[in-house]
C-alpha angles and dihedrals in degrees: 000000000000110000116240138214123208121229088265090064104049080052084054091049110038080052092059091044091059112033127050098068096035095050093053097038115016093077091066088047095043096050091045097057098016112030124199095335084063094118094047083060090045084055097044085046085049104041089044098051090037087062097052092045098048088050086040098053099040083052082058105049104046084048094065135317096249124097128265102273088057091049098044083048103054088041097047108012135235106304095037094047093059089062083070109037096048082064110046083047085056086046093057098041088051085059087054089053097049089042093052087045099052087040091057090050107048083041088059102041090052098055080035090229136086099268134232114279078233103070083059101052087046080056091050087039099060086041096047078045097062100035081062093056087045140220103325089049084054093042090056096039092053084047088053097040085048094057095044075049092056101040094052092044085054091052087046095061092036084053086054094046111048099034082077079234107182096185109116119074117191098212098074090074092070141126105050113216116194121205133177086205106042086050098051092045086051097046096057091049082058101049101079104067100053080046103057091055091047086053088045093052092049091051082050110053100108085061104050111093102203109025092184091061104033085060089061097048095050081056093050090051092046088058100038081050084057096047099049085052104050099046073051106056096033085058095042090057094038094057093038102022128231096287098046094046098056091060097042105088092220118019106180093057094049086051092050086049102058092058111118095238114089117232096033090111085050085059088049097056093040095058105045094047085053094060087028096056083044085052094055092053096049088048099046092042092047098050088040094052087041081054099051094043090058095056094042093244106165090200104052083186097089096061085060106098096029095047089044100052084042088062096033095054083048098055095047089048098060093044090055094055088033091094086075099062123086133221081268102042079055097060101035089055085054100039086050092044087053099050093038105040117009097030091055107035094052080051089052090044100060087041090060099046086049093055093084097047083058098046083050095051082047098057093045092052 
């Protein structure tokens, strides 16, 4: 019998896919293109992609209750469908990479030196660990890492209000520059990451109990989501002011850091490995799984050890050349994986999902 997961905890998972990246790194990138009006961009990016997903998805599921390989498959057959799924794989495996390389480098600027190889592949470990034990073990683990998350962003808040900290002054947001140009560029360094868990949550249809649901509870991530960030990056700004965020590599620790109250940064750390190490195991179950399902592999579990060395080699690889990229390097190479990968392929998605509802409308004319 296929295990199933119920609509809280793909709330708890689309979260974790989201968040524990965006939360520690998005406030320098948005600031830099965006300015202060960065987390009006970030909602603009969410609400937008919000939108496609829940069309797309509902598209999906009243189409069949088998993932999207199945479906791309049955619409477009097996070689142009492969046109479609390759990508969205790439896509996945792209989110891995970002994700090791902001993890290295947090890791790294809270023990303030450059950390053991080893503390990463304990990371992997625990991931490849929980893509072996398949989708209802990482269900109950991101419950589990989202409470831990709760719980240390509620300490968090009760740490601000009650250290009497005056630190923050509201007026250093101002004044508020709108640009066309500035909001589209940071849009699109937003995107991403709505769009991998709409791609996640396609892969894992035949898994969801209740898709109605589960649609509603993905929406309601995507706005809380919203909301976390933006109380973040507004606070982050208004402690270190529009010119000073945009060279500290992660604003929001550093904020959280200067509170007068010892241990808040260990919170901090706490919290995010928990959802990062959560996010690891949905990414790497769900590319193994995608893996397997291309190759027709009824076990998926035997990808497991070979898939995973391959990401994770990858990831290693490009961290180790990433030194050599700049701030900017950083967003153009997100800005030109969004146009030419994530942008297109949810098009062609929901092109594709809509195929049968024409030929439909066709054969009734």
């Amino acid at each position: 019998m296929l295990k199933k997961i119920d609509p809280f905890q793909v709330f708890a998972i689309t979260t974790m896919i989201i968040f524990p990246t965006m939360v520690l790194s998005f406030p320098k990138f948005l600031t830099e293109i965006s300015g202060s009006i960065g987390w009006f961009v970030f909602s603009v990016a969410g609400s937008i992609i919000g939108t496609i997903s829940y069309i797309i998805l509902m598209l999906s599921y009243k189409y069949s209750d088998y993932g999207l390989i199945s479906d791309v498959r049955k619409i477009l057959g097996n070689y142009l469908s492969c046109i479609v799924i390759i990508p969205i794989i790439i896509c996945l495996i792209s989110n891995v990479i970002e994700t090791f390389y902001f993890s290295v480098k947090i890791i790294a600027v809270i023990i303030e030196e450059n950390p053991p190889l080893i503390f990463f592949i304990g990371i992997v470990l625990l991931a490849i660990y929980l893509s072996y034990k398949g989708i209802e073990i990482i269900a109950r683990f991101s419950i589990l890492m989202f409470i831990v998350y709760i719980a240390g962003f509620s300490i968090i808040i009760f740490g601000h209000s009650t250290s009497g900290f005056k630190g923050v002054n509201m007026d250093l947001l101002y004044p508020f520059k709108f640009n066309i140009e500035s909001i589209i560029r940071g849009s699109f360094i937003s995107i991403h990451w709505f769009l991998s868990s709409l791609f996640i949550l396609l892969l894992w249809k035949p898994y969801l109990k209740d898709k109605k649901r589960s649609m509603k509870f993905s929406s309601l991530a995507n706005l809380g989501t919203q909301l976390v960030f933006n109380s973040v990056f507004i606070l982050a700004l208004a402690f270190f002011g529009v010119d000073l965020a945009m060279k500290i590599e992660f604003p929001f620790y550093f904020y959280i850091k200067s509170f007068p109250i010892q241990g808040l940064e260990i919170v901090i750390f706490v919290s995010w490995l928990s959802i990062t190490v959560a996010k690891f195991g949905i990414f790497y179950f769900t590319i193994i799984k995608a893996v397997s399902d291309v190759f027709y592999i009824r076990n998926y579990k035997r990808l497991v050890i070979p898939v995973s060395i391959m990401i994770t080699s990858i990831a290693i690889f490009v961290y180790n050349r990433a030194h050599l990229f700049s701030s900017n390097d950083y967003i153009e190479y997100s800005v030109i994986n969004t146009v030419v990968f994530y942008i297109p392929f949810t098009l062609i998605l929901m092109f594709i999902y809509l195929i049968p509802y024409f030929k439909r409308l066709y054969d009734s004319i």
